Coordinates of C-alpha atoms in Angstrom, one line a residue:
Chain A
M16 CA -35.5 49.4 -62.0
L17 CA -37.1 52.8 -61.9
K18 CA -38.8 52.2 -65.2
Y19 CA -40.2 48.9 -63.8
L20 CA -41.4 50.5 -60.7
V21 CA -43.2 53.3 -62.6
K22 CA -44.8 50.7 -64.9
R23 CA -45.9 48.5 -62.0
L24 CA -47.4 51.4 -60.1
L25 CA -49.2 52.7 -63.1
K26 CA -50.7 49.3 -63.7
A27 CA -51.9 49.2 -60.1
A28 CA -53.5 52.6 -60.4
V29 CA -55.3 51.7 -63.6
T30 CA -56.5 48.4 -62.0
I31 CA -58.1 50.3 -59.1
F32 CA -59.6 52.8 -61.4
F33 CA -61.1 50.0 -63.6
I34 CA -62.6 48.2 -60.6
L35 CA -64.1 51.4 -59.1
T36 CA -65.6 52.3 -62.5
L37 CA -67.2 48.9 -62.9
V38 CA -68.6 48.8 -59.4
F39 CA -70.0 52.3 -59.6
F40 CA -71.9 51.7 -62.8
F41 CA -73.1 48.3 -61.7
T42 CA -74.6 49.7 -58.6
R43 CA -76.4 52.4 -60.7
L44 CA -78.1 49.6 -62.7
S45 CA -80.4 48.7 -59.9
G46 CA -82.6 51.9 -60.1
D47 CA -83.6 54.6 -57.8
P48 CA -82.4 54.0 -54.2
T49 CA -85.3 56.0 -52.7
D50 CA -87.5 53.1 -53.8
W51 CA -86.1 50.9 -51.1
I52 CA -84.9 53.5 -48.6
L53 CA -88.2 55.3 -48.1
P54 CA -91.5 53.6 -47.3
D55 CA -93.9 52.9 -50.2
D56 CA -96.3 55.7 -49.3
A57 CA -93.6 58.4 -49.3
T58 CA -94.6 61.5 -51.3
E59 CA -92.8 62.7 -54.3
E60 CA -91.4 65.7 -52.3
Q61 CA -89.9 63.4 -49.7
R62 CA -88.2 61.4 -52.5
I63 CA -86.8 64.6 -54.1
E64 CA -85.5 65.8 -50.8
M65 CA -84.0 62.4 -50.0
R66 CA -82.2 62.3 -53.4
H67 CA -80.9 65.8 -52.9
S68 CA -79.6 65.1 -49.4
L69 CA -77.8 61.9 -50.7
G70 CA -76.4 63.8 -53.7
L71 CA -78.3 61.5 -56.1
D72 CA -79.8 64.5 -58.0
K73 CA -76.4 65.4 -59.4
P74 CA -75.5 64.4 -62.9
L75 CA -74.3 60.8 -63.1
I76 CA -70.9 61.9 -64.3
E77 CA -70.4 64.2 -61.4
Q78 CA -71.3 61.4 -58.9
Y79 CA -68.8 59.2 -60.7
G80 CA -66.2 61.9 -60.3
D81 CA -66.9 62.2 -56.6
V82 CA -66.5 58.5 -56.1
L83 CA -63.1 58.4 -57.8
L84 CA -62.0 61.5 -55.9
S85 CA -63.1 60.0 -52.6
L86 CA -60.1 57.8 -52.8
F87 CA -58.0 60.9 -52.0
T88 CA -60.5 63.1 -50.2
G89 CA -62.0 60.4 -48.0
D90 CA -65.4 62.0 -48.6
A91 CA -67.4 59.2 -50.1
G92 CA -70.9 60.5 -49.4
R93 CA -73.4 59.3 -46.8
S94 CA -74.7 55.9 -46.1
Y95 CA -78.4 55.4 -47.2
N96 CA -79.3 53.7 -44.0
Y97 CA -77.1 55.2 -41.3
L98 CA -77.3 58.7 -42.9
R99 CA -73.7 59.3 -41.8
P100 CA -70.5 59.7 -43.8
V101 CA -69.3 56.3 -45.0
S102 CA -65.7 57.1 -44.4
E103 CA -66.6 57.7 -40.7
L104 CA -68.4 54.3 -40.4
Y105 CA -65.4 52.5 -41.9
A106 CA -62.9 54.4 -39.8
E107 CA -64.8 53.3 -36.6
R108 CA -64.7 49.6 -37.6
M109 CA -61.4 49.4 -39.3
G110 CA -59.4 48.8 -36.1
A111 CA -61.3 45.6 -35.2
T112 CA -60.7 44.1 -38.7
V113 CA -57.1 45.1 -38.9
R114 CA -56.3 43.6 -35.4
L115 CA -58.1 40.4 -36.3
G116 CA -56.4 40.3 -39.7
L117 CA -52.9 40.9 -38.5
I118 CA -53.0 38.3 -35.7
S119 CA -54.4 35.7 -38.1
F120 CA -51.9 36.6 -40.8
A121 CA -48.9 36.3 -38.4
L122 CA -50.2 33.1 -37.0
A123 CA -50.8 31.6 -40.5
A124 CA -47.3 32.5 -41.6
A125 CA -45.5 31.3 -38.5
V126 CA -47.4 28.0 -38.1
G127 CA -47.6 27.4 -41.9
V128 CA -43.8 27.8 -42.4
T129 CA -43.1 25.6 -39.3
L130 CA -45.4 22.8 -40.3
G131 CA -44.1 22.9 -43.9
T132 CA -40.5 22.8 -42.8
V133 CA -40.9 19.9 -40.4
A134 CA -43.0 18.0 -42.9
A135 CA -40.3 18.4 -45.6
V136 CA -37.4 17.4 -43.3
K137 CA -39.3 14.3 -42.0
R138 CA -40.6 13.5 -45.4
N139 CA -43.0 10.5 -45.7
S140 CA -43.2 10.3 -41.9
F141 CA -46.5 10.2 -40.1
F142 CA -46.2 13.9 -39.4
D143 CA -45.6 14.6 -43.1
R144 CA -48.8 12.7 -44.1
F145 CA -50.7 14.4 -41.4
T146 CA -49.6 17.8 -42.6
I147 CA -50.6 17.0 -46.1
M148 CA -54.1 15.9 -45.0
L149 CA -54.3 19.0 -42.8
S150 CA -53.4 21.3 -45.6
V151 CA -55.9 19.8 -48.0
A152 CA -58.6 20.0 -45.4
G153 CA -57.6 23.5 -44.3
S154 CA -57.4 25.0 -47.7
T155 CA -60.8 23.7 -48.8
L156 CA -63.0 23.9 -45.7
P157 CA -65.3 27.0 -45.9
N158 CA -64.3 29.2 -43.0
F159 CA -67.9 29.7 -41.9
V160 CA -68.3 25.9 -41.5
L161 CA -65.1 25.9 -39.4
G162 CA -66.4 28.8 -37.4
I163 CA -69.7 27.1 -36.7
L164 CA -68.0 23.9 -35.7
L165 CA -65.7 25.9 -33.3
V166 CA -68.6 27.7 -31.8
F167 CA -70.4 24.5 -31.2
L168 CA -67.4 22.8 -29.6
F169 CA -65.9 25.6 -27.5
C170 CA -69.0 27.6 -26.8
F171 CA -71.9 25.2 -26.4
V172 CA -70.2 21.9 -25.5
L173 CA -67.2 23.0 -23.5
R174 CA -68.5 26.4 -22.6
L175 CA -65.0 27.9 -22.6
L176 CA -65.2 30.8 -25.0
P177 CA -67.6 33.6 -25.8
S178 CA -69.6 33.0 -29.1
G179 CA -69.0 36.4 -30.6
G180 CA -68.2 40.1 -30.3
E181 CA -64.8 41.7 -29.6
D182 CA -64.3 41.5 -25.8
G183 CA -60.9 40.7 -24.5
A184 CA -58.3 38.2 -25.5
L185 CA -60.5 35.1 -25.3
S186 CA -62.9 36.5 -27.9
Y187 CA -60.0 36.5 -30.5
I188 CA -59.3 32.8 -30.3
M189 CA -62.1 31.3 -32.5
P190 CA -62.2 34.1 -35.2
V191 CA -58.4 34.0 -35.5
I192 CA -58.4 30.2 -36.0
A193 CA -61.3 30.4 -38.5
M194 CA -59.4 33.1 -40.5
A195 CA -55.9 31.6 -40.2
V196 CA -56.5 28.0 -41.2
A197 CA -56.9 28.5 -45.0
P198 CA -53.8 30.7 -45.6
M199 CA -51.9 28.6 -43.1
A200 CA -52.6 25.4 -45.1
N201 CA -51.5 27.0 -48.3
I202 CA -48.3 28.3 -46.8
A203 CA -47.5 24.9 -45.2
R204 CA -48.0 23.1 -48.5
L205 CA -45.9 25.5 -50.5
T206 CA -43.1 25.6 -47.9
R207 CA -42.9 21.8 -47.9
T208 CA -42.8 21.6 -51.7
S209 CA -40.3 24.4 -52.0
L210 CA -38.0 23.1 -49.3
L211 CA -38.1 19.6 -50.8
D212 CA -36.8 21.1 -54.0
V213 CA -34.0 22.8 -52.3
L214 CA -33.1 19.8 -50.1
R215 CA -32.1 17.9 -53.2
Q216 CA -29.5 20.4 -54.2
D217 CA -25.8 19.5 -54.1
Y218 CA -24.7 22.6 -52.4
L219 CA -26.2 21.4 -49.1
D220 CA -24.0 18.3 -49.3
S221 CA -20.9 20.4 -49.8
A222 CA -21.9 22.5 -46.8
R223 CA -22.3 19.3 -44.7
A224 CA -19.0 18.0 -46.0
K225 CA -17.3 21.1 -44.7
G226 CA -18.6 20.2 -41.3
V227 CA -21.5 22.7 -41.0
P228 CA -23.9 21.4 -38.4
E229 CA -27.1 20.0 -39.7
H230 CA -29.5 22.6 -38.2
T231 CA -27.3 25.4 -39.7
V232 CA -27.5 23.7 -43.1
L233 CA -31.2 23.5 -42.8
I234 CA -32.0 27.0 -41.5
K235 CA -29.2 29.1 -43.1
H236 CA -28.7 27.3 -46.4
A237 CA -31.8 25.5 -47.3
L238 CA -34.7 27.4 -45.7
R239 CA -33.5 30.8 -46.7
N240 CA -33.6 29.8 -50.4
A241 CA -36.8 27.8 -50.1
L242 CA -38.7 30.7 -48.6
I243 CA -38.4 33.0 -51.6
P244 CA -41.5 31.6 -53.4
V245 CA -43.2 31.2 -50.1
I246 CA -43.0 34.9 -49.4
T247 CA -44.8 35.6 -52.6
V248 CA -47.6 33.3 -51.6
I249 CA -47.7 34.7 -48.1
G250 CA -48.3 38.1 -49.6
L251 CA -50.9 36.9 -52.0
Q252 CA -52.9 35.3 -49.1
L253 CA -54.0 38.7 -48.1
G254 CA -56.8 38.6 -50.7
T255 CA -58.0 35.2 -49.2
L256 CA -57.8 36.7 -45.8
V257 CA -59.8 39.8 -46.7
G258 CA -62.5 37.7 -48.5
G259 CA -62.6 35.4 -45.5
S260 CA -62.9 38.2 -43.0
V261 CA -66.3 39.1 -44.4
V262 CA -67.7 35.7 -43.5
V263 CA -65.8 35.2 -40.3
E264 CA -66.9 38.6 -39.0
T265 CA -70.5 37.6 -39.7
V266 CA -70.2 34.3 -37.9
F267 CA -68.7 35.8 -34.8
S268 CA -70.6 39.2 -34.8
W269 CA -67.2 40.9 -35.1
P270 CA -67.6 44.7 -35.2
G271 CA -65.4 45.1 -38.2
I272 CA -65.6 46.4 -41.8
G273 CA -66.6 42.9 -43.2
S274 CA -69.9 42.8 -41.4
L275 CA -70.5 46.5 -42.3
L276 CA -69.9 45.6 -46.0
I277 CA -72.3 42.6 -45.8
N278 CA -75.1 44.6 -44.2
G279 CA -74.5 47.3 -46.7
A280 CA -74.8 44.8 -49.6
K281 CA -77.9 43.2 -48.1
M282 CA -79.7 46.6 -47.8
R283 CA -78.3 47.8 -51.1
D284 CA -76.6 50.7 -49.3
Y285 CA -74.3 51.4 -52.2
P286 CA -72.1 54.1 -50.8
I287 CA -71.0 51.5 -48.2
V288 CA -70.5 48.9 -50.8
I289 CA -68.5 51.1 -53.1
Y290 CA -66.3 52.4 -50.4
G291 CA -65.7 48.9 -49.0
V292 CA -64.8 47.5 -52.3
M293 CA -62.5 50.4 -52.9
L294 CA -60.7 49.9 -49.5
I295 CA -60.3 46.2 -50.2
S296 CA -59.1 46.5 -53.8
V297 CA -56.6 49.2 -52.8
A298 CA -55.3 47.0 -50.0
V299 CA -55.0 43.9 -52.1
T300 CA -53.5 45.8 -55.1
V301 CA -50.9 47.5 -53.0
M302 CA -50.0 44.2 -51.4
N303 CA -49.7 42.5 -54.8
T304 CA -47.5 45.3 -56.1
I305 CA -45.2 45.1 -53.1
V306 CA -44.9 41.3 -53.6
D307 CA -44.1 41.8 -57.3
L308 CA -41.5 44.4 -56.5
S309 CA -39.8 42.5 -53.8
Y310 CA -39.8 39.4 -56.0
S311 CA -38.1 41.3 -58.8
L312 CA -35.5 42.6 -56.3
L313 CA -34.8 39.0 -55.4
D314 CA -34.7 37.7 -58.9
P315 CA -33.5 40.2 -61.6
R316 CA -34.8 38.0 -64.4
I317 CA -38.4 38.9 -63.7
R318 CA -37.6 42.6 -63.9
D319 CA -35.8 42.3 -67.2
N320 CA -38.7 40.4 -68.8
A321 CA -41.3 42.8 -67.8
Chain B
M6 CA -42.6 0.4 -68.1
R7 CA -46.3 -0.2 -68.2
K8 CA -48.3 2.8 -67.1
Q9 CA -50.3 2.4 -63.9
H10 CA -54.0 3.0 -64.4
A11 CA -55.3 1.5 -61.2
I12 CA -57.2 3.9 -59.0
P13 CA -56.3 3.6 -55.3
P14 CA -59.2 2.2 -53.2
M15 CA -59.3 5.4 -51.1
I16 CA -59.9 7.6 -54.2
L17 CA -62.4 5.1 -55.5
I18 CA -64.4 5.3 -52.3
L19 CA -64.3 9.1 -52.5
M20 CA -65.4 9.1 -56.1
I21 CA -68.3 6.7 -55.4
S22 CA -69.4 8.6 -52.3
F23 CA -69.5 11.9 -54.2
A24 CA -71.4 10.3 -57.1
A25 CA -73.9 8.8 -54.6
I26 CA -74.5 12.2 -52.9
L27 CA -74.9 13.8 -56.3
V28 CA -77.3 11.3 -57.7
Y29 CA -79.4 11.0 -54.5
S30 CA -79.7 14.8 -54.2
L31 CA -80.6 15.2 -57.9
L32 CA -83.4 12.7 -57.4
A33 CA -84.8 14.8 -54.6
P34 CA -88.0 16.0 -56.4
V35 CA -88.8 12.3 -57.3
L36 CA -88.0 10.9 -53.9
F37 CA -89.6 13.6 -51.9
P38 CA -92.3 15.5 -53.9
V39 CA -93.0 18.2 -51.3
D40 CA -93.5 21.9 -51.2
L41 CA -90.5 23.4 -49.5
G42 CA -92.6 26.4 -48.4
E43 CA -95.2 24.3 -46.5
T44 CA -94.8 24.7 -42.8
D45 CA -96.2 22.7 -39.8
I46 CA -95.8 24.9 -36.7
M47 CA -97.2 22.2 -34.4
N48 CA -94.3 19.9 -35.2
R49 CA -91.5 22.4 -34.9
L50 CA -88.0 21.5 -33.7
K51 CA -88.5 17.8 -33.3
P52 CA -85.4 15.7 -32.5
P53 CA -84.1 13.1 -35.0
A54 CA -85.9 9.7 -35.2
F55 CA -83.2 7.8 -33.3
A56 CA -82.9 10.3 -30.5
E57 CA -85.1 10.5 -27.4
G58 CA -88.5 12.0 -28.2
G59 CA -87.9 11.6 -31.9
D60 CA -90.7 10.7 -34.4
E61 CA -90.3 7.8 -36.9
E62 CA -91.7 10.1 -39.5
Y63 CA -88.9 12.6 -39.4
L64 CA -85.5 10.9 -39.9
L65 CA -83.5 14.0 -38.8
G66 CA -86.3 15.8 -37.0
T67 CA -87.9 19.0 -38.1
D68 CA -86.7 22.6 -38.4
S69 CA -87.9 25.7 -36.7
L70 CA -91.0 25.8 -38.9
G71 CA -91.8 22.2 -38.6
R72 CA -90.5 21.1 -42.0
D73 CA -88.8 17.7 -42.4
F74 CA -85.1 18.5 -41.9
F75 CA -83.8 15.5 -43.9
I76 CA -85.8 16.5 -46.9
R77 CA -84.5 20.0 -46.7
L78 CA -81.0 18.7 -46.4
V79 CA -81.4 16.7 -49.6
Y80 CA -82.9 19.6 -51.4
G81 CA -80.2 22.0 -50.0
T82 CA -77.4 19.7 -51.2
R83 CA -79.1 19.5 -54.6
N84 CA -79.3 23.3 -55.0
S85 CA -75.7 23.8 -53.8
L86 CA -74.3 21.2 -56.2
V87 CA -76.4 22.1 -59.2
I88 CA -75.6 25.8 -58.8
S89 CA -71.9 25.3 -58.3
L90 CA -71.6 22.8 -61.2
S91 CA -73.5 25.1 -63.6
A92 CA -71.5 28.1 -62.5
M93 CA -68.3 26.2 -63.0
A94 CA -69.3 25.1 -66.5
I95 CA -69.9 28.8 -67.4
A96 CA -66.6 29.8 -65.9
V97 CA -64.7 27.0 -67.8
V98 CA -66.3 28.0 -71.1
I99 CA -65.6 31.8 -70.7
G100 CA -62.2 31.2 -69.2
T101 CA -61.1 28.7 -72.0
L102 CA -62.4 31.0 -74.7
L103 CA -60.6 34.1 -73.4
G104 CA -57.5 32.1 -72.6
V105 CA -57.3 30.6 -76.1
L106 CA -57.9 34.0 -77.6
S107 CA -55.4 35.6 -75.4
G108 CA -52.8 32.9 -76.0
L109 CA -53.2 32.7 -79.8
Y110 CA -53.3 36.4 -80.6
E111 CA -50.6 38.2 -78.9
G112 CA -50.6 42.0 -79.0
W113 CA -53.6 44.1 -77.9
V114 CA -56.1 41.2 -77.6
D115 CA -53.8 39.5 -75.2
Y116 CA -53.0 42.7 -73.4
L117 CA -56.7 43.6 -72.9
I118 CA -57.7 40.1 -71.7
S119 CA -54.7 39.8 -69.4
F120 CA -55.5 43.2 -67.9
V121 CA -59.1 42.2 -67.2
V122 CA -57.9 38.9 -65.6
D123 CA -55.5 40.8 -63.4
A124 CA -58.1 43.3 -62.4
R125 CA -60.6 40.6 -61.6
L126 CA -58.1 38.7 -59.5
S127 CA -57.3 41.8 -57.5
I128 CA -60.7 41.7 -55.8
P129 CA -61.4 38.6 -53.8
F130 CA -63.8 36.2 -55.5
L131 CA -66.4 36.4 -52.7
I132 CA -66.3 40.2 -52.4
L133 CA -67.1 40.7 -56.1
A134 CA -69.9 38.1 -55.9
I135 CA -71.4 39.9 -52.9
V136 CA -71.5 43.2 -54.8
L137 CA -73.1 41.6 -57.9
A138 CA -75.6 39.7 -55.7
S139 CA -76.6 42.9 -54.0
V140 CA -77.3 44.6 -57.3
F141 CA -78.8 41.8 -59.4
G142 CA -80.6 39.8 -56.6
S143 CA -80.2 36.1 -56.2
D144 CA -82.6 33.8 -57.8
K145 CA -80.9 30.6 -58.9
L146 CA -80.2 31.6 -62.5
T147 CA -78.8 34.9 -61.4
M148 CA -76.6 33.2 -58.9
V149 CA -75.2 30.8 -61.5
M150 CA -74.4 33.7 -63.8
I151 CA -72.8 35.8 -61.0
M152 CA -70.6 32.9 -59.9
G153 CA -69.7 32.0 -63.5
F154 CA -68.7 35.5 -64.3
T155 CA -66.6 35.9 -61.2
G156 CA -64.9 32.5 -61.4
W157 CA -63.5 32.4 -65.0
A158 CA -60.3 34.4 -64.5
T159 CA -58.1 31.6 -63.1
F160 CA -59.1 29.3 -66.0
A161 CA -58.3 32.1 -68.5
R162 CA -54.9 32.6 -67.0
L163 CA -54.1 28.8 -66.9
I164 CA -55.2 28.2 -70.5
R165 CA -53.3 31.3 -71.8
G166 CA -50.1 29.9 -70.3
Q167 CA -50.7 26.5 -71.8
I168 CA -51.4 27.9 -75.3
M169 CA -48.3 30.0 -75.2
Q170 CA -46.2 26.9 -74.4
L171 CA -48.0 24.8 -77.0
K172 CA -47.5 27.3 -79.8
K173 CA -43.7 26.9 -79.6
Q174 CA -43.9 23.1 -80.0
D175 CA -42.7 21.4 -83.2
F176 CA -45.8 19.2 -83.8
I177 CA -48.0 22.3 -84.3
E178 CA -45.6 23.7 -86.8
S179 CA -45.4 20.3 -88.6
S180 CA -49.2 20.1 -88.7
R181 CA -49.4 23.6 -90.2
S182 CA -46.8 22.8 -92.8
L183 CA -48.8 19.7 -93.8
G184 CA -51.6 22.1 -94.6
A185 CA -53.9 21.8 -91.6
S186 CA -56.2 24.8 -91.1
S187 CA -56.1 26.9 -87.9
V188 CA -59.4 25.6 -86.8
R189 CA -58.3 22.0 -87.2
I190 CA -55.1 22.7 -85.3
L191 CA -57.0 24.3 -82.6
F192 CA -59.4 21.4 -82.1
E193 CA -57.1 18.5 -82.9
H194 CA -54.0 19.6 -81.2
V195 CA -54.5 22.5 -78.9
L196 CA -57.8 21.7 -77.2
R197 CA -56.9 18.0 -76.9
N198 CA -53.6 18.9 -75.2
I199 CA -55.1 21.3 -72.7
S200 CA -58.2 19.2 -71.9
S201 CA -56.6 17.1 -69.1
I202 CA -55.1 20.1 -67.4
L203 CA -58.5 21.7 -67.7
I204 CA -60.2 18.7 -66.0
V205 CA -57.8 18.8 -63.1
E206 CA -58.2 22.5 -62.6
A207 CA -61.9 22.2 -62.8
T208 CA -62.0 19.5 -60.2
L209 CA -59.7 21.4 -57.9
R210 CA -61.7 24.6 -58.3
L211 CA -65.2 23.0 -57.9
S212 CA -64.8 23.1 -54.2
S213 CA -64.2 26.9 -54.3
F214 CA -67.5 27.3 -56.2
I215 CA -69.3 25.2 -53.6
L216 CA -67.6 27.4 -51.0
L217 CA -68.8 30.5 -52.8
E218 CA -72.3 29.3 -53.1
S219 CA -72.6 28.3 -49.5
S220 CA -70.9 31.4 -48.2
L221 CA -73.2 33.7 -50.2
S222 CA -76.3 31.8 -49.0
F223 CA -75.0 31.7 -45.5
L224 CA -74.6 35.5 -45.6
G225 CA -78.1 35.9 -46.8
L226 CA -77.1 37.0 -50.3
G227 CA -77.7 33.8 -52.1
I228 CA -80.6 31.3 -52.2
Q229 CA -83.6 32.8 -50.3
P230 CA -86.0 30.9 -48.1
P231 CA -88.2 29.0 -48.4
D232 CA -85.9 27.5 -51.0
T233 CA -82.8 26.2 -49.4
S234 CA -79.1 25.3 -49.9
L235 CA -76.4 24.1 -47.5
G236 CA -75.4 27.6 -46.6
V237 CA -79.0 28.6 -45.9
L238 CA -79.4 25.6 -43.6
V239 CA -76.3 26.3 -41.6
S240 CA -77.3 30.0 -41.3
A241 CA -80.8 29.1 -40.1
G242 CA -79.5 26.4 -37.7
R243 CA -77.2 28.8 -36.0
D244 CA -80.0 30.2 -33.9
Y245 CA -80.9 26.8 -32.4
M246 CA -77.4 25.6 -31.6
L247 CA -78.1 25.4 -27.9
T248 CA -81.1 23.2 -28.1
N249 CA -81.1 21.6 -31.6
W250 CA -77.4 21.6 -32.6
W251 CA -77.8 19.2 -35.5
L252 CA -79.7 21.8 -37.5
A253 CA -76.4 23.7 -38.0
I254 CA -73.9 20.9 -37.5
V255 CA -75.3 18.3 -39.9
P256 CA -75.3 20.6 -43.0
S257 CA -71.9 21.8 -42.0
L258 CA -70.6 18.3 -42.0
V259 CA -72.3 17.6 -45.4
I260 CA -70.3 20.6 -46.8
V261 CA -67.1 19.2 -45.2
V262 CA -67.6 15.8 -46.8
I263 CA -68.4 17.1 -50.3
V264 CA -65.6 19.6 -50.3
L265 CA -63.0 17.1 -49.0
D266 CA -64.2 14.5 -51.4
I267 CA -63.7 16.8 -54.4
S268 CA -60.4 18.2 -53.3
L269 CA -58.8 14.9 -52.4
V270 CA -59.8 13.5 -55.8
G271 CA -58.6 16.7 -57.5
D272 CA -55.2 16.4 -55.7
W273 CA -54.8 12.8 -56.8
L274 CA -55.7 13.7 -60.4
R275 CA -53.1 16.5 -60.4
D276 CA -50.4 14.3 -59.0
K277 CA -51.2 11.6 -61.6
L278 CA -51.0 14.1 -64.4
D279 CA -47.8 15.8 -63.3
P280 CA -45.1 13.3 -62.4
K281 CA -42.9 16.1 -61.3
L282 CA -45.2 16.8 -58.4
Q283 CA -45.3 13.1 -57.5
A284 CA -41.5 13.1 -57.0
N285 CA -42.0 15.6 -54.2
R286 CA -44.4 13.4 -52.4

């Protein structure tokens, strides 16, 4: 087990290193940032000063080293536009994103598993068909389209909810729905398929024959086994959620890291872009590694094959 | 038992409606030979022809710069579909090539390709595309390239798995012992066997390419005005939701229709291909 753990962690570290390297050198391909930070009529001295203050006059390899180290030091240089340390900018906005993400994640998991379970138990019923349709629609609808439709309905037609910003509980309703629907649909679909597989197994009949009540059979015997693959998928939805947060935060003017990253990308503010990609890839890689490890704990065959 | 080849009427309707949207939007330059950049400020924000105060001339009214909104919608749909389809073609080619390589040659080739696939999949599709769009800009060709180069990984992984399975099968071995060359085996047996799975995967994934294109354009990192795409239209329409709601809602609904069309057809194809899944229905 220890060997597997070390191997898996090493792979995660190499992956993050690879992504950072790629993103760093890609962003350097677009030329001298002072070309678009400073006005066209800036003098050469101003340019030199700007480069110096942003650390762009250091040798490339040293800048690259700084970027890699920033993962540990948190010192990722200053934003071209805000002229403030990037880590500070991200720290300020992290809370809003994490709050929105966690609520959406919890909602997606709870509703997804429930819908999937009921659909599997009442197989071929109206509810089942409805859930299938809902999960196809939910997993393919772009979240900004959903967001716009929600804003139109709840904000302009019904005038019930604020259209954007983070301001009290009501402001969470629409962004959470827009973020949660896609992962929820995936979780519901998988729960249903996985539970249907389990429901066919003979051991459930033997439990029933022993007089175990139906709901105990369902929850204790069937659902517990059916949820193993579902847990994996729930973990892997984090990537979907992170990607989605960028768009949803833009739709709802949410003061989180997603909108920071987008504005950074639009203005070619590369310290912001690099740090954002680093945070996201670390979060997703860590989550994937945890899922892998937990899965191998549940099923020793995976560990032995690796 | 005779195999069922009939297409359910519902799926047929979806296929025909998608084909209609595709053909109609592809014909846009012939049907509406206009300059998308030309504005007419006097006629801005007109309501649709059938609404009160609407003008016969503009079926869906005009946008904030007085341009015919219906024409922009058709051009926008065209751009979104053409870009997504081309990007997907690139992704399929790269993914299949790397997947076949990775599956056929085990050892370091496989190890290297699998590592890049894993690394690529550990950043969300959209985030990577955002980074690339910010560096390389976003004219149409660049967008196609960016989307193609971010989207290939799932295809590579799928094909690799398929090849690994196929390699163990007897008929490949028999073909080899009959003297068939590797190239012949590759084209005659391997590619023919993976093609149906590839078609299903491509159909299912097409909606995620459309989603990517419209999201990038919506965020302002894709197609740039005066050119347009569905994402650009939704984004521009957002500012007029109180007075001219259709400017944002109609293109949103077009995206909904296209994406649902494709994924329902893809779902049906997958079930048809894999009887095991059908049993779970």
